[in-house]
Structure formats: C-alpha cells, structure tokens
CSV table of C-alpha atoms and ligand atoms in Angstrom, one decimal:
chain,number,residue,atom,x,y,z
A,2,UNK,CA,0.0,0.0,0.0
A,3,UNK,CA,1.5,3.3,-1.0
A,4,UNK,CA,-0.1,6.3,1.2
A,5,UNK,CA,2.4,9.0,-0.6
A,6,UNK,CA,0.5,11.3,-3.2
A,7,UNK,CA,1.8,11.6,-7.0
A,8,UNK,CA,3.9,14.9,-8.0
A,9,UNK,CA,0.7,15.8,-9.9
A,10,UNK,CA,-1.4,15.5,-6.6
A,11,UNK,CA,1.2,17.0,-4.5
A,12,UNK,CA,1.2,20.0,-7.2
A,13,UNK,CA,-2.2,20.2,-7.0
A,14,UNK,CA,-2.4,20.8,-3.3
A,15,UNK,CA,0.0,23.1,-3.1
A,16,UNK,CA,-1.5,25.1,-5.7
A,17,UNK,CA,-4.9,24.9,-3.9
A,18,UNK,CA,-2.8,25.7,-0.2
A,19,UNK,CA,-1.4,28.9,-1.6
A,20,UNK,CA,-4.8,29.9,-3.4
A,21,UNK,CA,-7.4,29.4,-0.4
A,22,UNK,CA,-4.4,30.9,2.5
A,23,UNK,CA,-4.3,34.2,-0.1
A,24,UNK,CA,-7.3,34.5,-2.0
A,25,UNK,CA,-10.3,32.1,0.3
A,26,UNK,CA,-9.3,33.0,3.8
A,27,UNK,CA,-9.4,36.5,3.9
A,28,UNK,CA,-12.6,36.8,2.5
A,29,UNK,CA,-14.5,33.8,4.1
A,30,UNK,CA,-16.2,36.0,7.2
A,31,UNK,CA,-17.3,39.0,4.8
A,32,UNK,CA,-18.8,36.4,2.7
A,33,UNK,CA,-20.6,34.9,5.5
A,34,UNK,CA,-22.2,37.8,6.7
A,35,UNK,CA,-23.2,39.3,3.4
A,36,UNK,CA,-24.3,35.7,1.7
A,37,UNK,CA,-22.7,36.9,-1.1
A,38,UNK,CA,-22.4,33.9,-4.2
A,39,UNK,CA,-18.6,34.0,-4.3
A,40,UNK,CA,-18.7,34.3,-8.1
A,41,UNK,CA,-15.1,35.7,-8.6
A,42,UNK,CA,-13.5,32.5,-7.0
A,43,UNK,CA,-16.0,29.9,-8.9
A,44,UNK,CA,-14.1,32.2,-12.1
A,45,UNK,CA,-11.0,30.8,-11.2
A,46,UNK,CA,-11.3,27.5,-9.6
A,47,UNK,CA,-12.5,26.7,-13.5
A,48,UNK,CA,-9.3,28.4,-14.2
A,49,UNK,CA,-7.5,26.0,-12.0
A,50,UNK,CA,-9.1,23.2,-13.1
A,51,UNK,CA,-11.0,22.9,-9.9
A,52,UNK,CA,-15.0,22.7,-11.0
A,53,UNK,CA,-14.0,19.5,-13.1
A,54,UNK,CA,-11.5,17.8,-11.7
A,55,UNK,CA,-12.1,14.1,-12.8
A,56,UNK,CA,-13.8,15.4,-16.2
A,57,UNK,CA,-11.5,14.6,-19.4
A,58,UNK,CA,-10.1,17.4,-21.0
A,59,UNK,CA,-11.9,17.6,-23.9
A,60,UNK,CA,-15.4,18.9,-22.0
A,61,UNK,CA,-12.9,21.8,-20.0
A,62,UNK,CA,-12.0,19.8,-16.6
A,63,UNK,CA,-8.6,19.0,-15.8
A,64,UNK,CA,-8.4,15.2,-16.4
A,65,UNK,CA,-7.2,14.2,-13.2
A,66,UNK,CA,-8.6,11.8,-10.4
A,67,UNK,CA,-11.0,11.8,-7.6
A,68,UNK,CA,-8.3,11.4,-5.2
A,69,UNK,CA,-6.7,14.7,-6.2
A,70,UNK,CA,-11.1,16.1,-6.0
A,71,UNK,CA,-10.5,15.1,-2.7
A,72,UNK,CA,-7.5,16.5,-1.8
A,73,UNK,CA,-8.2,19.9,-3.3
A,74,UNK,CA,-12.3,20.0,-1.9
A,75,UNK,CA,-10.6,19.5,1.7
A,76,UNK,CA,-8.7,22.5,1.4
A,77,UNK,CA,-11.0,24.7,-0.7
A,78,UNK,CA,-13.6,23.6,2.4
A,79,UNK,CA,-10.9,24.6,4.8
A,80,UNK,CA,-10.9,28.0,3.8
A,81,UNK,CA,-14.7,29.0,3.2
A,82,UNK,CA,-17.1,26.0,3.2
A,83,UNK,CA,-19.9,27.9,0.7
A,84,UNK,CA,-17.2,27.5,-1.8
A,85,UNK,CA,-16.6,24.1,-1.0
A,86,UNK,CA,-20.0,23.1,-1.5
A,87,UNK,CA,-20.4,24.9,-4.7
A,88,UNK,CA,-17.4,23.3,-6.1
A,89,UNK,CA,-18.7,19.9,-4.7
A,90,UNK,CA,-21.9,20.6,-6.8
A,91,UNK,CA,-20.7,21.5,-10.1
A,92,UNK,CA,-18.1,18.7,-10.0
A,93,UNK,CA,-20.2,16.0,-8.7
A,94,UNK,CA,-24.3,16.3,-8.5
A,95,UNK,CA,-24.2,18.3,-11.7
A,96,UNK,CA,-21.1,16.9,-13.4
A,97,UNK,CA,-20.8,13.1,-12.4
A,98,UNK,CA,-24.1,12.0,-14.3
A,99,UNK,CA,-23.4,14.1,-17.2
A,100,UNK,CA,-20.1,12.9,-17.6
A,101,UNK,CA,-21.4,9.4,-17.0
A,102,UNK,CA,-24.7,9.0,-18.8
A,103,UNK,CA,-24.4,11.9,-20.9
A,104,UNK,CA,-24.5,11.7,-25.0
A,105,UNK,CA,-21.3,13.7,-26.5
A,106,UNK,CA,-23.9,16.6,-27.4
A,107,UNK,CA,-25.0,17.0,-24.1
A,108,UNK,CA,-21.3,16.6,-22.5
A,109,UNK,CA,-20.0,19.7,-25.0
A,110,UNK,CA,-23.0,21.7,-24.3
A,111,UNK,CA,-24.1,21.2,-20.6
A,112,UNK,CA,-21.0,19.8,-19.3
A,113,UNK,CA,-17.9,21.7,-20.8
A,114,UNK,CA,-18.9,25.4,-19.3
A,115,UNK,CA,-19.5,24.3,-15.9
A,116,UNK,CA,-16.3,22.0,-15.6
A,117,UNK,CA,-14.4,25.2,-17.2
A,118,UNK,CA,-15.9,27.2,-14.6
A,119,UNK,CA,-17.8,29.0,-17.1
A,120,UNK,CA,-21.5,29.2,-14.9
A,121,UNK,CA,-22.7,27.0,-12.4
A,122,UNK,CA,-24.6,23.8,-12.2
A,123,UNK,CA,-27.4,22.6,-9.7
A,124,UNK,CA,-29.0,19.1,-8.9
A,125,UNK,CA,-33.0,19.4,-8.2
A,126,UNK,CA,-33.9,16.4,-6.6
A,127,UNK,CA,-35.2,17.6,-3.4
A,128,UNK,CA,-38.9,18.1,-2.9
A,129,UNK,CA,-41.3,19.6,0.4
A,130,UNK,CA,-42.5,15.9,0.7
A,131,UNK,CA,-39.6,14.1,-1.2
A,132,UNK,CA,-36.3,14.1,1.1
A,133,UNK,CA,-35.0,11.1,2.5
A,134,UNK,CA,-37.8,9.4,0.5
A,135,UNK,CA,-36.4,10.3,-2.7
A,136,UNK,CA,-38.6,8.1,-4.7
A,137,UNK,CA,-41.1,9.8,-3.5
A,138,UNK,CA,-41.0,12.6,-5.8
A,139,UNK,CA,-43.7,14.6,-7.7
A,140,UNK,CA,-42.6,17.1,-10.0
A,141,UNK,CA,-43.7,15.8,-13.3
A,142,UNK,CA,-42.1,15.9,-16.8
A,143,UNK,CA,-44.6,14.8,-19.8
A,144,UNK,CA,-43.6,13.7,-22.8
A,145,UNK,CA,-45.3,16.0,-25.9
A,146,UNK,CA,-43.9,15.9,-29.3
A,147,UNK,CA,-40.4,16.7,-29.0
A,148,UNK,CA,-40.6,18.4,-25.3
A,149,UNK,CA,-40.8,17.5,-21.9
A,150,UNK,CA,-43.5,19.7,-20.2
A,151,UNK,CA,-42.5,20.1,-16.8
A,152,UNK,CA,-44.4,20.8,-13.9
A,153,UNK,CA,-43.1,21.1,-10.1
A,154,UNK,CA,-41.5,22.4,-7.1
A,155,UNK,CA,-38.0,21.8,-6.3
A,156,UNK,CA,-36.5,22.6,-2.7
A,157,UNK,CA,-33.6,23.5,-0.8
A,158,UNK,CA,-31.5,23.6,-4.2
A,159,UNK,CA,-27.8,24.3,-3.8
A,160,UNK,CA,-26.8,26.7,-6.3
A,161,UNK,CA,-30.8,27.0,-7.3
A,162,UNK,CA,-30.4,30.9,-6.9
A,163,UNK,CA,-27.4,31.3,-9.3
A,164,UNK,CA,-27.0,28.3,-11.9
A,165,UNK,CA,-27.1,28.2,-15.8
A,166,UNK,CA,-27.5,24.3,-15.5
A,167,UNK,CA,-29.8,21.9,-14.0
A,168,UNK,CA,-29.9,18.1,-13.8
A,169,UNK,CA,-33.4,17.7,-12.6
A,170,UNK,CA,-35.3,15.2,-11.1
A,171,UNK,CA,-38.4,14.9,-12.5
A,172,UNK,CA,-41.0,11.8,-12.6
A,173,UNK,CA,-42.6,10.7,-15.8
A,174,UNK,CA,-45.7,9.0,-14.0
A,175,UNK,CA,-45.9,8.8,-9.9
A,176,UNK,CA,-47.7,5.3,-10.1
A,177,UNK,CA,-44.3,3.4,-11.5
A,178,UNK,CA,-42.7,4.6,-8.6
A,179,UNK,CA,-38.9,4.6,-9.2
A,180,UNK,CA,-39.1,3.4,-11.9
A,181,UNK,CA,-41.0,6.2,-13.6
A,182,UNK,CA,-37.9,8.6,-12.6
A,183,UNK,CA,-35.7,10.3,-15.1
A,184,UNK,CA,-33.3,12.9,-15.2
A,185,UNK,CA,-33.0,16.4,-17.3
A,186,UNK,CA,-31.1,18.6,-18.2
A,187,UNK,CA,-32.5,22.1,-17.7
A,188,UNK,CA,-30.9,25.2,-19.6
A,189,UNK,CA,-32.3,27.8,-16.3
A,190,UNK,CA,-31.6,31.2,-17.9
A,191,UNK,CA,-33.5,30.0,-21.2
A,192,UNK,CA,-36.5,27.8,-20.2
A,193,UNK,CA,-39.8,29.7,-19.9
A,194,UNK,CA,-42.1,28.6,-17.1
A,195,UNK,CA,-39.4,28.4,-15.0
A,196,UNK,CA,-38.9,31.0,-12.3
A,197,UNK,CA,-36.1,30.7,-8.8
A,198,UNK,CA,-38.7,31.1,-5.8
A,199,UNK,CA,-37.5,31.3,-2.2
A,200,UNK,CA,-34.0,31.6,-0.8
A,201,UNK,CA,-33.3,30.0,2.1
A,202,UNK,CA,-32.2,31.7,5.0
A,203,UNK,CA,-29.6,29.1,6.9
A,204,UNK,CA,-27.8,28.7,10.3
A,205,UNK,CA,-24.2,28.3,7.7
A,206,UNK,CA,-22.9,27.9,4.1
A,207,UNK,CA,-24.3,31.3,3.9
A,208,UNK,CA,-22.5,32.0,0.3
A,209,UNK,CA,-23.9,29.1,-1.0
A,210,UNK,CA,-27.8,29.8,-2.5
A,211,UNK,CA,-30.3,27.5,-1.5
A,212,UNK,CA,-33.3,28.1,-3.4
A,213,UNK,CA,-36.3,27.0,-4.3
A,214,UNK,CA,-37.0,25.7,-7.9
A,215,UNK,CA,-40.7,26.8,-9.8
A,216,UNK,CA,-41.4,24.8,-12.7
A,217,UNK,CA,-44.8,25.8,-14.8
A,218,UNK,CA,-45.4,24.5,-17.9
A,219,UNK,CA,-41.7,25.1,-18.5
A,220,UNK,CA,-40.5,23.0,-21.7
A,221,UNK,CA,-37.6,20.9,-22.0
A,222,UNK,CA,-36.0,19.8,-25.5
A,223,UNK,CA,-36.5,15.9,-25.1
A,224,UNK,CA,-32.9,16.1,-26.5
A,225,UNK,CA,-31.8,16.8,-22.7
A,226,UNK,CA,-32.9,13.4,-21.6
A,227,UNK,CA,-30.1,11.8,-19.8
A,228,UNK,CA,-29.8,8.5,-21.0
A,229,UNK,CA,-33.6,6.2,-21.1
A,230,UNK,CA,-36.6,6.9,-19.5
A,231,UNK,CA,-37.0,5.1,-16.5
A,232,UNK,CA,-33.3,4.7,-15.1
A,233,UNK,CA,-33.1,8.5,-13.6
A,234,UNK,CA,-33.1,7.1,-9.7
A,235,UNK,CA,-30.0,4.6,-10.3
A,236,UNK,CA,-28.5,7.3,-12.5
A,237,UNK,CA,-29.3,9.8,-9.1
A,238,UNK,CA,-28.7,7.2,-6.7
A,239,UNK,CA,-24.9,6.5,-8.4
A,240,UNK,CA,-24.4,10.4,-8.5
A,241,UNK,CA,-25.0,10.4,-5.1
A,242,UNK,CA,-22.3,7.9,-3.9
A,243,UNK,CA,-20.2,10.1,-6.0
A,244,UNK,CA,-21.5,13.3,-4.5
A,245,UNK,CA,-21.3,11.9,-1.0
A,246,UNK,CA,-17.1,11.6,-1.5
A,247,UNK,CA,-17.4,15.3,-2.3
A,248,UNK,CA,-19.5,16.3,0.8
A,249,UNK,CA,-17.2,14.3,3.2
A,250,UNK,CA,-14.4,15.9,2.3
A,251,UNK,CA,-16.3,19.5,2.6
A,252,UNK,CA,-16.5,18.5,6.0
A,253,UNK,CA,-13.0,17.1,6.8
A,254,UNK,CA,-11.8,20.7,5.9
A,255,UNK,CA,-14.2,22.1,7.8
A,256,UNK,CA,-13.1,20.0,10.6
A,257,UNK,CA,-9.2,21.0,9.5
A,258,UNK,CA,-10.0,24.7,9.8
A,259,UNK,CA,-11.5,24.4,13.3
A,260,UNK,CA,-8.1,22.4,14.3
A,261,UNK,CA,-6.0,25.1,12.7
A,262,UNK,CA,-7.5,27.5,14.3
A,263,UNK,CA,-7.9,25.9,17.8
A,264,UNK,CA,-3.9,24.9,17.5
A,265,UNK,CA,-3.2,28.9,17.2
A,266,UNK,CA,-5.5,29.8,19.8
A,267,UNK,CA,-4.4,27.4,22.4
A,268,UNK,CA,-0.9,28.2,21.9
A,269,UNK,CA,-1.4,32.1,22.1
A,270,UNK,CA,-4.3,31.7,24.9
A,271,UNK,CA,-2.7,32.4,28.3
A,272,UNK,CA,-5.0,31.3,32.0
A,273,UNK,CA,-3.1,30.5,35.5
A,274,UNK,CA,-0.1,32.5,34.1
A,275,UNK,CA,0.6,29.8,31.4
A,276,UNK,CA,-0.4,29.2,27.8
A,277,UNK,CA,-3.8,26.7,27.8
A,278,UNK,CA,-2.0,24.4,25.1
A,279,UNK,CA,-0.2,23.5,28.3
A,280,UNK,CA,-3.3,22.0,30.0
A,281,UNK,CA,-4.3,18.0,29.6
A,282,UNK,CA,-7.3,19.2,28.8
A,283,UNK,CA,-6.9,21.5,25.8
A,284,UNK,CA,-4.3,18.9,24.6
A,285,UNK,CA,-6.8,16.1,24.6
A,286,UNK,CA,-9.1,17.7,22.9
A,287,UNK,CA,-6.5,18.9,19.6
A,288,UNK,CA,-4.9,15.2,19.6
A,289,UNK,CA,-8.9,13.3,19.4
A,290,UNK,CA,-9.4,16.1,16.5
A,291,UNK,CA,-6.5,15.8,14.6
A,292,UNK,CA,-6.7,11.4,15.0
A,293,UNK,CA,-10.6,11.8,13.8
A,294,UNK,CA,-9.9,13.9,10.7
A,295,UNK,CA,-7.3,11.5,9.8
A,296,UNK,CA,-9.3,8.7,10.0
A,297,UNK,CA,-11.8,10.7,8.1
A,298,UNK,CA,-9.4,11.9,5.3
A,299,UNK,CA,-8.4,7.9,5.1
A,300,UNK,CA,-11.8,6.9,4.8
A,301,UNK,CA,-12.6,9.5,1.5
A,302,UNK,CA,-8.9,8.3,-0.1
A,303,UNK,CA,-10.1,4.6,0.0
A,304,UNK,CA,-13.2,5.9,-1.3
A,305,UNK,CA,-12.0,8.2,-3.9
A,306,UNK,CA,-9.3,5.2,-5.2
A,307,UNK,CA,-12.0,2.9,-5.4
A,308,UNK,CA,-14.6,5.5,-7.4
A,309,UNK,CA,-11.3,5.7,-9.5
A,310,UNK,CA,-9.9,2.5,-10.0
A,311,UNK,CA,-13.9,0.9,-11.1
A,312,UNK,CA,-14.6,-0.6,-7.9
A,313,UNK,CA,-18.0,-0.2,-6.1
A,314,UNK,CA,-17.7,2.3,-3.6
A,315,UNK,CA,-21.4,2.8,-2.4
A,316,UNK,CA,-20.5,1.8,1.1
A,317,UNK,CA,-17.4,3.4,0.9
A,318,UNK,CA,-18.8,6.8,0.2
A,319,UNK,CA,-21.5,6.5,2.8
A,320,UNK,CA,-19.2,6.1,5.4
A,321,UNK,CA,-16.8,8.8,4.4
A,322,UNK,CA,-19.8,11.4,4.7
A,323,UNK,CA,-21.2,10.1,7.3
A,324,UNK,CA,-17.5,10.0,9.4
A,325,UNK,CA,-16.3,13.0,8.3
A,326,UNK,CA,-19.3,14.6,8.7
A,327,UNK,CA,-20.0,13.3,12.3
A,328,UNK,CA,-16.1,14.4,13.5
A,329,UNK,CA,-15.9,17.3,11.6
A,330,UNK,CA,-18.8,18.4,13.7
A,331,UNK,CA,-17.8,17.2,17.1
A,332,UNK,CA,-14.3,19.2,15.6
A,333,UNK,CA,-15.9,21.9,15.2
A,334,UNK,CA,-17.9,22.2,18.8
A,335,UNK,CA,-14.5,21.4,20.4
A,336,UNK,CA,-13.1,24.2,18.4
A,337,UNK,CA,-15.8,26.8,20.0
A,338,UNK,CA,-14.9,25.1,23.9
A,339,UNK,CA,-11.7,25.8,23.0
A,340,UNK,CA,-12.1,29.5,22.1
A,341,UNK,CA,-14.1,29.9,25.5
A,342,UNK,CA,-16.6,32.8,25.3
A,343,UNK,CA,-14.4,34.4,22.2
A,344,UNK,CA,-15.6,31.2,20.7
A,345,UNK,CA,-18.9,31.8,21.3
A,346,UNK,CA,-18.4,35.1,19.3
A,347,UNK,CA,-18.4,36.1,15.7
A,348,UNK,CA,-14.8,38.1,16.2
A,349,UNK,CA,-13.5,34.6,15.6
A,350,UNK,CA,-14.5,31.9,12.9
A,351,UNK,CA,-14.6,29.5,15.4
A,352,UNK,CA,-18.3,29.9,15.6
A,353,UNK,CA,-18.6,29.9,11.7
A,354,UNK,CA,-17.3,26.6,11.4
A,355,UNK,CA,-19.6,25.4,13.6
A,356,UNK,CA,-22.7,26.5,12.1
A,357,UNK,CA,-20.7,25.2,8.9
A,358,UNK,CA,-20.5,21.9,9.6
A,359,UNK,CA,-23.6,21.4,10.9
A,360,UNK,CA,-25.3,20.6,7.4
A,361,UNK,CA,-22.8,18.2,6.5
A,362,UNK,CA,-24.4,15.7,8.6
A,363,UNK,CA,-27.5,16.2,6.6
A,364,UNK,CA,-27.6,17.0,3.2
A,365,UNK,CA,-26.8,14.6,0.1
A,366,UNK,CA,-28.5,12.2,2.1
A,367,UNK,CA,-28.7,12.5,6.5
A,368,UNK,CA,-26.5,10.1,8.4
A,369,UNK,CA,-29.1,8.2,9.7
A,370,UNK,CA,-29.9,7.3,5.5
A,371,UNK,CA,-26.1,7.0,5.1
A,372,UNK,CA,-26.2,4.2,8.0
A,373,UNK,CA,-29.0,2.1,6.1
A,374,UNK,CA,-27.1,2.6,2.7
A,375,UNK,CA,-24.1,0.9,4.8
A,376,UNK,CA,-25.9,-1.6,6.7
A,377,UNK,CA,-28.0,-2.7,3.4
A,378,UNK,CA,-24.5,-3.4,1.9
A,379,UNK,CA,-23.7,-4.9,4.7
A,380,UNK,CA,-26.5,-7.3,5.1
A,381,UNK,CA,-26.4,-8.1,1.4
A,382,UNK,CA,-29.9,-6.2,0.8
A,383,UNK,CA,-28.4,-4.4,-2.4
B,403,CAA,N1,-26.5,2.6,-7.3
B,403,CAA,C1,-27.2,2.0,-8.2
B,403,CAA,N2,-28.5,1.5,-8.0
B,403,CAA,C2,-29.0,1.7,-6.8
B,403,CAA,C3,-28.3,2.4,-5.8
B,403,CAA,C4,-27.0,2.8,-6.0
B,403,CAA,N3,-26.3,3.4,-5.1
B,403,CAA,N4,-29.1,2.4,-4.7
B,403,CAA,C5,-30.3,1.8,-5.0
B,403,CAA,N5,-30.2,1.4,-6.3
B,403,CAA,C6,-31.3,0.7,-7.1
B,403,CAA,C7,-31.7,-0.6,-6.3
B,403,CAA,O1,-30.9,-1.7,-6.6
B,403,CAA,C8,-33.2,-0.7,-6.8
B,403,CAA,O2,-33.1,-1.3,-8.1
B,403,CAA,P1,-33.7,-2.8,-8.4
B,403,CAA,O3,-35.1,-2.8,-8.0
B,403,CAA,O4,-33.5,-3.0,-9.9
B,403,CAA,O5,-32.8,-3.7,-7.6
B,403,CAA,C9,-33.6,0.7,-7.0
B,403,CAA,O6,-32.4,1.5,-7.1
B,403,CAA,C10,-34.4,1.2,-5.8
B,403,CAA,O7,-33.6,1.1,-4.7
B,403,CAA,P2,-34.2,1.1,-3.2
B,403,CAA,O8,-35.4,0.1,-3.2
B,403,CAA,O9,-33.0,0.8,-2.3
B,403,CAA,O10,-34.7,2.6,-3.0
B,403,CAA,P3,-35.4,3.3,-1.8
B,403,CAA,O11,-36.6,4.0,-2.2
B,403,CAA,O12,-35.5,2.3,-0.6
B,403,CAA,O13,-34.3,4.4,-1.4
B,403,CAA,C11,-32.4,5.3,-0.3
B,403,CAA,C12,-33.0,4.1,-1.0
B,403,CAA,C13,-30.9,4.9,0.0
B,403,CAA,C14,-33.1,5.6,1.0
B,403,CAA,C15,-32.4,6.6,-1.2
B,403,CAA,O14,-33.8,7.1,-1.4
B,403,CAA,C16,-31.6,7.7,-0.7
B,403,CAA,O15,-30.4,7.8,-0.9
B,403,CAA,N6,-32.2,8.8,0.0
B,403,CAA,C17,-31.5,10.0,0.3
B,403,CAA,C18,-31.7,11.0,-0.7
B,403,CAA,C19,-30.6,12.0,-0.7
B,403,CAA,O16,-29.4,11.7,-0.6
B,403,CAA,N7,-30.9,13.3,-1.0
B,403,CAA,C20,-30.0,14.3,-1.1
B,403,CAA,C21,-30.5,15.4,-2.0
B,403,CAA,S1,-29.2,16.2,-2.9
B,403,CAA,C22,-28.5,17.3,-1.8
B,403,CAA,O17,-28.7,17.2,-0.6
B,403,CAA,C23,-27.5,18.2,-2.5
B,403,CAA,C24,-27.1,19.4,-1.7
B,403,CAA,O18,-27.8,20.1,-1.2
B,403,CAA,C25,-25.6,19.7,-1.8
C-alpha cells in the first residue's frame, strides 16, 4: 500500500494551499455575513481546473482523479465551506451524471462550461415531501412531441439561486414509482415557465444559494434526456455515492480549519499564568481532533481510489460522509470550547465553522440514510 501522493497531486495541493491561504481566507467572514455567491472565486477554480477535476479534457475539466477532487475539496472547504459546496456541486451532482450517462452533445453543451468554470450547475432532486424518501418525488415531466412539459417544485436547491444548468429530477408517472424517474437537463436562464422562488435563510454555508425551484409548464427539449426513461433514480442514486465523497471531504476541511484555528488559539491563549496548550485538557481535545480527521481523510482516499480505480464504492462513500461529517462536527464544537466565550463570538470563525458543519451531517442524504445505505451493503440487501 503506498499512502504518498503523486507529484501531480502534490502539485495540486500546493496550488490549492497557496490559493485558499491568499485569495479564500481572507474573505470567508465578509462572505458569511453578506451571503454573497462567491462568483469571482467559482471564475478561477475553473481556471485551476478545480470545477472539473475528474472530467477529461476535452469537455474543460482537468483530467485528473478523484483522489486529487479530494484532496483539493478538503482545502478549498478549509478556507470557506460555501465555496466548497459549490465546487462539490458543479463537480459531482451536476457533473458526475453528465459525464457518465451523458450523450457527446450533451457533455459539450451542458457539461464543458460548468467543468471550465464557465456558470454553475445545480441538482434538483429535493422536494417539500420528497427528502430522504427520494422516490417519492412529484414534480412531473410529460412527454409532448419533442418536449418535456415540466411541472413542479423543487426545494432547498444548492446553487438554485445562481446556476445556468440543471440536472433535474423529474418523474414521468408517480404510479411506477422509481421506476417512472428520469433525469433532465434544464438550460435555467433559457427555459420559460421556470422562475427561482424562495432563498433559504440558513444557520451556515451562507455563500452558498439554496433556493427553491418553480417549474410551470416550462418546456424541455426531449434532447436533454439523460440516457432512457425510466433509469433517472439509479442514475441519481450512483451520483450520489459520487457526491457523498465530495460532501465528506467539505467537512473534513471544515473539521481541519477548526483544528487550525484551535492549534493557534491554544498556543497564544494564556489562563493561570501559562499558555492553555499546556493543559491536559486542551491537549486532549487537539490530539482526538487531529486522529478523527485523519481517520476521516483515510476513509474518503479509500473511497475516492475505489470510485477511481472501477470498484463499487457505495459503502465506501457513505461512510466517508457520514465519518467525516460526524467528526468534523464534534471538531468543530471542540473548536468553540476551545475559544471559551471568544468562541462563542463572531470576532472569531470559530463559531462559523460550527454552524458550517452542521449541514454536512444532513444534506446529500442525513447520516441516519447513510447508515441504512451501509448496513444494506452490509447485510447483502443491495
Ligand atoms: N446505485 C445503483 N443503483 C441503486 C443504488 C446505487 N447506489 N441504490 C439503489 N439502487 C437501485 C436498487 O438496486 C433498486 O433497483 P432494483 O429494483 O433494480 O434492484 C432501485 O435503485 C431502488 O432502490 P431502493 O429500493 O433501495 O430505493 P429506496 O426508495 O429504498 O431508497 C435510499 C434508498 C438509499 C433511502 C435513497 O432514497 C436515498 O439515498 N435517499 C436519500 C436522498 C438524498 O441523498 N438526497 C440528497 C439530496 S441532494 C443534496 O442534498 C445536495 C445538496 O444540497 C448539496
């Protein structure tokens, strides 16, 4: 087993290091308390290669693997986790079933700007009624002619509120259940009858949009069909393994950024006349951190290799999310005990990460779903 990274992947990082310690961390409270889309960084994490990252080169992305995705979503995530989540999107939700069921039309057109880093893409899969239950969905696409007329509401979109591109969830008859499910590809800024509806107010990610999706009568070329009617919630299901990966590792740096900035604290931090990194107790708290992300960055690697080398890795990605998700949170409250009552305050971004992490134990599936994904594997129920 070699655990050493490539010079490509070892470039790569250090690229993405620099970038988010100049360019990311600087700006990450402002963008947090305005909820500003961070537009000018999506530019040029296309530029980098960043919003594509395992797409070929011929559609714009950089060609390279998912363990380097990984590597570089941890650190983008470790400087501002709005922008990790957008990247996470456009590279996985959005790009992984284009780039995997997708016709070559559809890949030049729909995938190519957003792996470039052209616009952003979105996933609508999410429904009021249709969360966990993802089967469950409602919003209808009918075949007319040569259009799909689409009819629906979509919730709690990532990227809803600012995206070109769609992949959407629609169902082309409720009563066949999953099997009636099929995926689109939606052109946002050109489809009439659609309109963006709510955004979200939330407790983090505040940069990142989460917005509600109106669909009335809105027409879809039938061209944008991904793949055959009927297999849209494998295609989904399969893009979320791959999105999960991307979420886990949102979290990990999450969980790294609370560490960082606990490490620094502690050692400045002075109580009883001596610095609080002295104390048992501070020290116990950075070493169970620093082992958990570990064992968290571990599980996404194996998880990422196996995604990459054409191994099944539904399991795998479950319990990267889930881990990495669960530690990154208890990180992240450790952080703010840490801090003391500065903590508890928005003069530090100890607090931030807190509220950050939070949703990474719920979205792209909660860890209570991620635990039956695994224990269905386990059992042999899949
Ligand atoms: N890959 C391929 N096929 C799969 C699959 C996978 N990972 N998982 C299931 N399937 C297949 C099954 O084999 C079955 O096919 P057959 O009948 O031919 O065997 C079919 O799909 C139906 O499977 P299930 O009966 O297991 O489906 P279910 O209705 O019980 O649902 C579930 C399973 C795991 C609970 C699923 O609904 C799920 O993952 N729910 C969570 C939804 C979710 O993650 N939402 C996130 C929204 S996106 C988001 O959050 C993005 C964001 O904001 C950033």
């Amino acid at each position: 087993m070699n655990f050493r990274p490539t010079d490509e992947q070892n470039m790569v990082k250090d690229m993405v290091v620099r970038f988010v310690n100049e360019e990311i961390k600087p700006i990450a409270a402002e963008l947090d308390s305005t909820h500003r889309h961070p537009g000018e960084i999506c530019r040029k994490l296309g530029e980098m290669g960043l919003m594509g990252v395992a797409v070929p080169v011929e559609y714009n992305g950089a060609g390279m693997d998912n363990v380097t995705y990984v590597m570089a979503l941890i650190e983008i995530s470790r400087g501002c986790a709005s922008c990790g989540v957008i990247m996470s999107v456009n590279n996985s939700l959005y790009g992984y079933p284009i780039k995997t069921f997708g016709t070559e039309e559809q890949k030049k057109k729909f995938l190519a700007p957003v792996a470039g880093g052209e616009v952003e893409g979105c996933y609508a899969l999410t429904e009021a009624d249709a969360g966990s239950d993802a089967a469950s969905l409602r919003c209808r696409a009918e075949l007319k002619g040569d259009k799909y007329i689409v009819n629906g509401v979509k919730k709690f979109i990532t990227s809803g509120n600012v995206a070109q591109y769609c992949v959407l969830a629609a169902t082309e008859d409720p009563s066949k259940g999953y099997k009636g499910i099929l995926n689109l590809i939606v052109d946002l800024k050109n489809t009439p009858g659609f309109a963006i509806g709510t955004i979200e107010e939330k407790m983090g990610i505040k940069a990142s949009g989460t917005a509600e999706l109106i669909f009335e009568d809105a027409e879809v070329p039938a061209e944008n069909l991904l793949g055959n009617p009927g297999e849209g919630f494998k295609q989904m299901m399969m893009g979320l393994d791959a999105g999960r990966i991307g979420i886990g590792a949102q979290a990990c740096g999450i969980g790294r950024a609370a560490l960082e900035d606990s490490l620094g604290y502690a050692k400045e931090r002075s109580q009883f006349g001596k610095s609080i990194s002295s104390f048992q107790a501070i020290q116990w708290k950075l070493a169970d951190m620093a082992t958990e992300l570990d064992a968290a960055e571990m599980l996404l690697l194996k998880a990422a290799w196996l995604e990459d080398n054409g191994y099944d890795f539904e399991k795998e990605s479950a319990m990267a999310k889930m881990y990495a998700s669960d530690v990154a949170m208890k990180a992240a409250v450790e952080g703010v005990q840490i801090f003391g009552g500065y903590g508890y305050c928005t003069d530090y971004p100890a607090e931030r990460h807190m509220r950050d992490a939070k949703i990474c134990q719920i979205y792209e599936g909660t860890n209570e779903i991620q635990r039956v994904v695994i224990a269905r594997k386990l059992l042999g129920m899949r």
